[in-house]
Tab-separated table of C-alpha atoms and ligand atoms in Angstrom:
chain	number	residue	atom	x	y	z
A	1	UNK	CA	-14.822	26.476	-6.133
A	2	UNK	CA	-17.240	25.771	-8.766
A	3	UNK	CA	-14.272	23.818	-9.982
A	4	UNK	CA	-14.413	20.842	-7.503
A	5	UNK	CA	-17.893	19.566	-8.699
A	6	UNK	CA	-15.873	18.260	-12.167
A	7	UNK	CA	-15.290	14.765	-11.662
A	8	UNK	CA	-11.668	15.185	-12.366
A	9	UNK	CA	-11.049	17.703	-10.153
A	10	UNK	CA	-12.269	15.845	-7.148
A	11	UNK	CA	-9.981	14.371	-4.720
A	12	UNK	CA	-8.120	10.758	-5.075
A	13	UNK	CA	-8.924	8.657	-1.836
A	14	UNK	CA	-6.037	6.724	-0.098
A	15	UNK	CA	-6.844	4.651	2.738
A	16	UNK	CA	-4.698	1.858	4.761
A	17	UNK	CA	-4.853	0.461	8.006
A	18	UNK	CA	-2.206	2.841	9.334
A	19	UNK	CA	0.882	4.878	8.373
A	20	UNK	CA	1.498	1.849	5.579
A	21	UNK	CA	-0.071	3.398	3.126
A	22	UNK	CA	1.881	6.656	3.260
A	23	UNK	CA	4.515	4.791	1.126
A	24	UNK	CA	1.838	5.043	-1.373
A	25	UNK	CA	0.855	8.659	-1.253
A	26	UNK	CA	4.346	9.295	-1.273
A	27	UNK	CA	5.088	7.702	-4.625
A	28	UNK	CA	1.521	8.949	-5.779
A	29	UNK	CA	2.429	12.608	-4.961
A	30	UNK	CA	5.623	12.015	-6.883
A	31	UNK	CA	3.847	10.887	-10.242
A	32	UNK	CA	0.457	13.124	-9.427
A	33	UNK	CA	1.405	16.303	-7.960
A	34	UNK	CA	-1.604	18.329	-9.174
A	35	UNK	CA	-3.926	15.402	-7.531
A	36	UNK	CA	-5.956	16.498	-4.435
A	37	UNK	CA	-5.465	13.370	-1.651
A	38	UNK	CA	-7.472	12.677	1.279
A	39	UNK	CA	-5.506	9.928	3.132
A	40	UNK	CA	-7.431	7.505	5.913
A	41	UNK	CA	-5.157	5.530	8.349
A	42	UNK	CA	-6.984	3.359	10.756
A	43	UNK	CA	-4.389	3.576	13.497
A	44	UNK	CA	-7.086	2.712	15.758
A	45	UNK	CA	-7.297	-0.679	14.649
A	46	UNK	CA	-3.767	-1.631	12.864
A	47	UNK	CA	-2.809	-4.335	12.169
A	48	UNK	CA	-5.339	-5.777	9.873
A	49	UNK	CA	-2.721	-8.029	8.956
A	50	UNK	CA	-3.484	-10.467	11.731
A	51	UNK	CA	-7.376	-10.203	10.998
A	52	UNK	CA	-9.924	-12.666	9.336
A	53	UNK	CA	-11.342	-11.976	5.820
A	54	UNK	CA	-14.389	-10.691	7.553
A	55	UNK	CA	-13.075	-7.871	9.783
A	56	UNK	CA	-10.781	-6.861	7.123
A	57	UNK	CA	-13.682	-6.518	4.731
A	58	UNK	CA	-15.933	-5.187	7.408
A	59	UNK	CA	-12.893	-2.246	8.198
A	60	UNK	CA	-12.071	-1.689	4.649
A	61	UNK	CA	-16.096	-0.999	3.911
A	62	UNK	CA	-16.201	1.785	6.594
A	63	UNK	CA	-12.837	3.574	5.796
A	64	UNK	CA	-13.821	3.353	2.166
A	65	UNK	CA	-17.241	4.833	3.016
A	66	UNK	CA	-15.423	7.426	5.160
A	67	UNK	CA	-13.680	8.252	1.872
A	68	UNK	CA	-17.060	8.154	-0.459
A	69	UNK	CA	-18.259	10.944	1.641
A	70	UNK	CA	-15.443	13.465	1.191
A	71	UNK	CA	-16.484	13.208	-2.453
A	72	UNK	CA	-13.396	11.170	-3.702
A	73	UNK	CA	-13.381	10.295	-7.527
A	74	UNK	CA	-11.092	7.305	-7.032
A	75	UNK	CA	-10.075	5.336	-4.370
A	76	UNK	CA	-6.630	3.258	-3.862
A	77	UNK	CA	-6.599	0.789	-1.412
A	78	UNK	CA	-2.814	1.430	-0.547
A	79	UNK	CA	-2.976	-2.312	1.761
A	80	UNK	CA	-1.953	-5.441	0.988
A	81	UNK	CA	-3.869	-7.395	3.494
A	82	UNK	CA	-7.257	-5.229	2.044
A	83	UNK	CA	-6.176	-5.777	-1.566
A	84	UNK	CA	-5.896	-9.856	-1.134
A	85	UNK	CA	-8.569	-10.178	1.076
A	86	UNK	CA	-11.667	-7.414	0.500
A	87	UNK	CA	-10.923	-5.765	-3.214
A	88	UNK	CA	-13.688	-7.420	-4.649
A	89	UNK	CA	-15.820	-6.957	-2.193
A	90	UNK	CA	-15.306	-3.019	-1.831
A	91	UNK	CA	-15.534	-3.356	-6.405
A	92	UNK	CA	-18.694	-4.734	-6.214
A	93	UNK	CA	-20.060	-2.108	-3.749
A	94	UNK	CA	-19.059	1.211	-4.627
A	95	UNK	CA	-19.629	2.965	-8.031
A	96	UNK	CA	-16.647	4.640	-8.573
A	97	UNK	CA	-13.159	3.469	-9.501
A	98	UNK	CA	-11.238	1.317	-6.891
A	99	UNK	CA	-7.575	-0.122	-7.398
A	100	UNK	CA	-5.437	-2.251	-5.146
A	101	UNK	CA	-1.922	-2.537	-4.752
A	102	UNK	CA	-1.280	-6.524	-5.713
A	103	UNK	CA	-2.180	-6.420	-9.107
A	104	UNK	CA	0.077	-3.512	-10.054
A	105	UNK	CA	3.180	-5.769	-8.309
A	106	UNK	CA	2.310	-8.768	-9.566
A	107	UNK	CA	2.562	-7.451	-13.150
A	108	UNK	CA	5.751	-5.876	-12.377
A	109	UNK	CA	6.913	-8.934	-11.047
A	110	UNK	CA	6.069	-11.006	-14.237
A	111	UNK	CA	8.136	-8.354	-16.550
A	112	UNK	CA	11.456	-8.479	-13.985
A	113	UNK	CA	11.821	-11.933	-13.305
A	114	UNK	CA	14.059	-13.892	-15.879
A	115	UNK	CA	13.766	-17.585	-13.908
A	116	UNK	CA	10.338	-17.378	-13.420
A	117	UNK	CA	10.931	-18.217	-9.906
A	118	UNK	CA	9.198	-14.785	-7.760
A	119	UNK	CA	9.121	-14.773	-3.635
A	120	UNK	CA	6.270	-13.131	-2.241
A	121	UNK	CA	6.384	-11.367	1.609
A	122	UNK	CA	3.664	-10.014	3.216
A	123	UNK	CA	1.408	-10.115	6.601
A	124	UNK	CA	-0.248	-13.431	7.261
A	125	UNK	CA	-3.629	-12.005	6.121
A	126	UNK	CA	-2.179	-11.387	2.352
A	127	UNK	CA	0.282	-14.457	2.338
A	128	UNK	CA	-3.197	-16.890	3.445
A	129	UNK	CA	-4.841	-15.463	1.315
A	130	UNK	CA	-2.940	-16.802	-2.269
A	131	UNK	CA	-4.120	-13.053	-3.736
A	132	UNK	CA	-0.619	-12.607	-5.147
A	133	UNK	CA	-0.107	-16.548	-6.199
A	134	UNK	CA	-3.254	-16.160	-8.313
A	135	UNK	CA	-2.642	-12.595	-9.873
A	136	UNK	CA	0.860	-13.733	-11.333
A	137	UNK	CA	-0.420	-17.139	-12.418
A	138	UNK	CA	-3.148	-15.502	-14.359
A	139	UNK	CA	-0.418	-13.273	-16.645
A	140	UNK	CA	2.123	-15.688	-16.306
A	141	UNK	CA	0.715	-19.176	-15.390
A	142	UNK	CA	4.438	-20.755	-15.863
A	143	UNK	CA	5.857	-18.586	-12.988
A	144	UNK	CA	6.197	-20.708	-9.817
A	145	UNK	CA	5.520	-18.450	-6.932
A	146	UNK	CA	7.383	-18.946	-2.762
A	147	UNK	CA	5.523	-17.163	-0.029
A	148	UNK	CA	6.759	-16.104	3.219
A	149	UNK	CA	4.645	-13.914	5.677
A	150	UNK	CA	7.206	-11.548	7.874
A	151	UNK	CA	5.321	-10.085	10.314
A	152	UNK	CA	7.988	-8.564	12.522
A	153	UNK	CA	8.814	-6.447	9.291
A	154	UNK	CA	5.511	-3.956	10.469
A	155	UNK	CA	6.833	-3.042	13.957
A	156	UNK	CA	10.638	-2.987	12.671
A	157	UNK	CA	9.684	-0.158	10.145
A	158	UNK	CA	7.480	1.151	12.434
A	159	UNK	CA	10.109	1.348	15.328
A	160	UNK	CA	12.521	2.806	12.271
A	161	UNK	CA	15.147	-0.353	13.060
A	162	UNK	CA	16.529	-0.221	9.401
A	163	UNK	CA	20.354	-0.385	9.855
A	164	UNK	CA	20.242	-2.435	12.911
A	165	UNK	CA	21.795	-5.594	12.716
A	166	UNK	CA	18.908	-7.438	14.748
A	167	UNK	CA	17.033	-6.766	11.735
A	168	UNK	CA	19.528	-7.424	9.376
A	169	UNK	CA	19.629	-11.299	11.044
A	170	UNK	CA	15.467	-10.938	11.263
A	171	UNK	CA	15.545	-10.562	7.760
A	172	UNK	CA	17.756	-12.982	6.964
A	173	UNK	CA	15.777	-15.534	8.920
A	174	UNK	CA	12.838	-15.001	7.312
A	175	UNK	CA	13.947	-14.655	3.379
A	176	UNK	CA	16.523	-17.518	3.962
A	177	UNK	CA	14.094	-20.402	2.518
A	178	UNK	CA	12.973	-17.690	-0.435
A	179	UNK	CA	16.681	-17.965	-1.056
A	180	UNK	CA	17.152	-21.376	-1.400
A	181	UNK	CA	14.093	-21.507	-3.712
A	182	UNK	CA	16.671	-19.627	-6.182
A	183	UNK	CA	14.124	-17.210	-6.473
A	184	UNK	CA	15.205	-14.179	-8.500
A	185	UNK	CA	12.471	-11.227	-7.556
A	186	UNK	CA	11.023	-10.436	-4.536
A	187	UNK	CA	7.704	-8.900	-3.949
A	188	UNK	CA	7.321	-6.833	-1.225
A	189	UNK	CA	3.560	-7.183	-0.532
A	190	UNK	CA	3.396	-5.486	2.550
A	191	UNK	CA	3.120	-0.909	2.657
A	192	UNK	CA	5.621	-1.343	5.404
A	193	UNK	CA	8.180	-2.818	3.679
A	194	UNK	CA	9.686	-0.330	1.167
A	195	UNK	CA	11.068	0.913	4.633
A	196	UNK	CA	13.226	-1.927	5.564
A	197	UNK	CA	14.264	-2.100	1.276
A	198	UNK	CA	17.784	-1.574	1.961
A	199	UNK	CA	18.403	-4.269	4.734
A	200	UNK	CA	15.970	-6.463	2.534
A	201	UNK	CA	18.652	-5.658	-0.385
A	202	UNK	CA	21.631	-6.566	1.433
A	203	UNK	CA	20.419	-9.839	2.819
A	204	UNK	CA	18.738	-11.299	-0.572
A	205	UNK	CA	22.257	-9.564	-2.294
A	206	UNK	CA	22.452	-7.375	-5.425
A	207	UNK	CA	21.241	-10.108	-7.789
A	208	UNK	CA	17.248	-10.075	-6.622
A	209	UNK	CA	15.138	-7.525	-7.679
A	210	UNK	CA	12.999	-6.177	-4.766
A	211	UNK	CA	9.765	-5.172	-6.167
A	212	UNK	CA	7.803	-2.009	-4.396
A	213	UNK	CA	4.101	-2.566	-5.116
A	214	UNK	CA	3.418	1.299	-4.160
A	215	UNK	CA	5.728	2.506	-6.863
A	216	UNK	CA	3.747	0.294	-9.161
A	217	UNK	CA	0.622	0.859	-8.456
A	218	UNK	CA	1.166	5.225	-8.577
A	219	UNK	CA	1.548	4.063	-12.416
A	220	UNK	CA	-1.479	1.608	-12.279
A	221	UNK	CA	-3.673	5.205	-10.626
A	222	UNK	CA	-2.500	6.999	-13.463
A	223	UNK	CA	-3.671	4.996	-16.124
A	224	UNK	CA	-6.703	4.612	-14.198
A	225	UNK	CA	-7.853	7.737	-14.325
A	226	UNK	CA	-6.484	8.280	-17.568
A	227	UNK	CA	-8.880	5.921	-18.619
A	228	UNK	CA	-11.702	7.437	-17.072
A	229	UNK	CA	-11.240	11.017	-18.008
A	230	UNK	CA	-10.497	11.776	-14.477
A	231	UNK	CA	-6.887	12.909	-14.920
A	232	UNK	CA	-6.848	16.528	-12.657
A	233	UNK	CA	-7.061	19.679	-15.265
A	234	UNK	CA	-6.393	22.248	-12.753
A	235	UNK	CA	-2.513	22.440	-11.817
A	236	UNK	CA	-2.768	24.366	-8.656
A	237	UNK	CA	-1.377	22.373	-6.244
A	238	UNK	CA	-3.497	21.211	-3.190
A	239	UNK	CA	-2.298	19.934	-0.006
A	240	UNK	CA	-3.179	16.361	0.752
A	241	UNK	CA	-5.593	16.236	3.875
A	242	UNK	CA	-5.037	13.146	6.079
A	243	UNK	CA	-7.125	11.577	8.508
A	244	UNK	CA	-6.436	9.246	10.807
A	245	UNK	CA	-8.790	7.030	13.962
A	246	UNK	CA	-6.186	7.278	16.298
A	247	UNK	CA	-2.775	9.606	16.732
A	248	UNK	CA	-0.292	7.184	17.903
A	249	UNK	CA	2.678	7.845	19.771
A	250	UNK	CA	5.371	9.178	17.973
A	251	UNK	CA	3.272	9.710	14.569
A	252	UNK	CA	4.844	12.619	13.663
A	253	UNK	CA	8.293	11.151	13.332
A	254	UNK	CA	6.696	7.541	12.161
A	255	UNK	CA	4.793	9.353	9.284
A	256	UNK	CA	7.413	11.403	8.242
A	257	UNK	CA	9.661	8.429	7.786
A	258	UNK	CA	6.497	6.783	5.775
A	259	UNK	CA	5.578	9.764	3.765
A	260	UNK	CA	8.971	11.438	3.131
A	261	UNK	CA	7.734	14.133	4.472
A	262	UNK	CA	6.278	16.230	7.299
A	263	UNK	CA	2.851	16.107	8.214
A	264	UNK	CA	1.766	19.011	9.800
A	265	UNK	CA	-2.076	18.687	10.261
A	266	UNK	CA	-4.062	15.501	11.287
A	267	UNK	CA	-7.822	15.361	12.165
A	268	UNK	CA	-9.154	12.423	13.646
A	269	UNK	CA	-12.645	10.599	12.636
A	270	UNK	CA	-14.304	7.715	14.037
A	271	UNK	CA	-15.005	6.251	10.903
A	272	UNK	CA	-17.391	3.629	12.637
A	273	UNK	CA	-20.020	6.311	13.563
A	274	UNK	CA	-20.729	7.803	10.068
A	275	UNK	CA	-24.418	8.012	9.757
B	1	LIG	N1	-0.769	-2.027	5.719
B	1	LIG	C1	-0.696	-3.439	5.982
B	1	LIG	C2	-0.444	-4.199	4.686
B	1	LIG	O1	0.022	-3.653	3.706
B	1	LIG	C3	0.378	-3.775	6.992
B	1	LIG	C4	-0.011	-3.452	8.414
B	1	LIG	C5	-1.181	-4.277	8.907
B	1	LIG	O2	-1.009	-5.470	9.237
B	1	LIG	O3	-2.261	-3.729	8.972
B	1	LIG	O4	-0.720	-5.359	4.616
């Protein structure tokens, strides 16, 4: 026990405004398996995608609070719509290391595309907010950068519609004018996304490279904590502990689809009455 008071061998935090972010954890397990996670969904209040700047910021501060008082030594913001709209914000107010998941794509992005021409997808909160535009300009200012926001991509994952053809033509509908933009990477900026990746594939056609921010940004934790000497010594393995505000209907087949995995214990926490 004495153990968990080094910094390194404190837990990672993960938090997203629902199952998203279990794309994340998923990839993070993967690369980190001798990491202890604490994941926070905020069922309660998904989607933030749909939310000003303000609530988004004001939500992100509490679930990242939630997560600075389970003792976390890191914290990824596995969210698109909190990464674009509240990083800096949640940076400037917690001492401790905090990464997002847009610059991690948005590098990846610059080192796949060969036409310079990248399409970004996302919620309307991430796609408003130019956070993706403005990270691939800044390492690659002569990359010309098409947005489209999808938001019928959340529920479709959600709902787990991913050979239907409904979303097949949903798809298509939306990533049509990305196409014509001869665009020839595609971000997906949303934690919900990497779900739908193989309808996504067959619509934009072998020649686009999807890009999977959460894959990405497992790498960016890594050297993260490398950096800080908080890479975990120990090797036991823990489980990850997951918290949630609300247990939707269905979440045990919805987060098993998300994760990979089974989930088999969930406690819930009203992360708005922390005192
Ligand atoms: N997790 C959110 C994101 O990556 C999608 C769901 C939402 O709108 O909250 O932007």
């Amino acid at each position: 026990m004495k153990n968990m008071q080094e910094p390194w061998e404190r837990p990672i935090g993960i938090f997203d405004s629902g199952v998203g972010g279990l794309t994340v954890v998923k990839e993070i397990m993967k690369l980190l398996p001798f990491e202890a996670i604490i994941y926070f969904g905020d069922t309660a209040r998904v989607p933030y995608g749909t939310k000003s700047k303000e609530t988004i910021t004001r939500f992100a501060m509490e679930d990242a609070a939630f997560l600075l008082k389970k003792n976390v030594k890191a914290i990824v913001v596995a969210c698109n719509s909190v990464s674009s709209n509240s990083l800096e914000y949640l940076k400037s107010s917690f001492d401790i290391p905090i990464i997002g998941v847009i610059e991690p794509g948005a590098l990846y992005a610059c080192k796949k595309t060969r036409n310079k021409k990248i399409g970004i997808t996302g919620t309307a909160a991430t796609i408003e907010s130019g956070a993706y535009e403005y990270s691939i300009r800044e390492i690659c200012p002569e990359a010309v950068v098409y947005s489209k926001s999808c938001p019928l991509f959340v529920p479709l994952a959600e709902e787990g519609w991913i050979e239907k053809e409904s979303t097949f033509f949903i798809a298509r509908d939306y990533l049509q004018e990305l196409l014509d933009k001869d665009i020839d990477t595609l971000l997906l900026g949303c934690t919900h996304y990497p779900i739908l990746k193989q309808v996504i594939q067959k619509v934009v056609g072998k020649g686009i490279f999807l890009i999977d921010s959460a894959y990405f940004t497992s790498i960016a934790l890594k050297e993260l904590l490398e950096e800080n000497n908080l890479l975990r010594k120990s090797t036991a393995i823990i489980e990850p502990l997951f918290f949630l505000s609300d247990i939707p209907r269905r979440f045990s087949e919805i987060g098993e689809r998300f994760l990979g995995k089974r989930i088999k214990k969930i406690s819930v926490v009203d992360v708005t009455k922390q005192t």
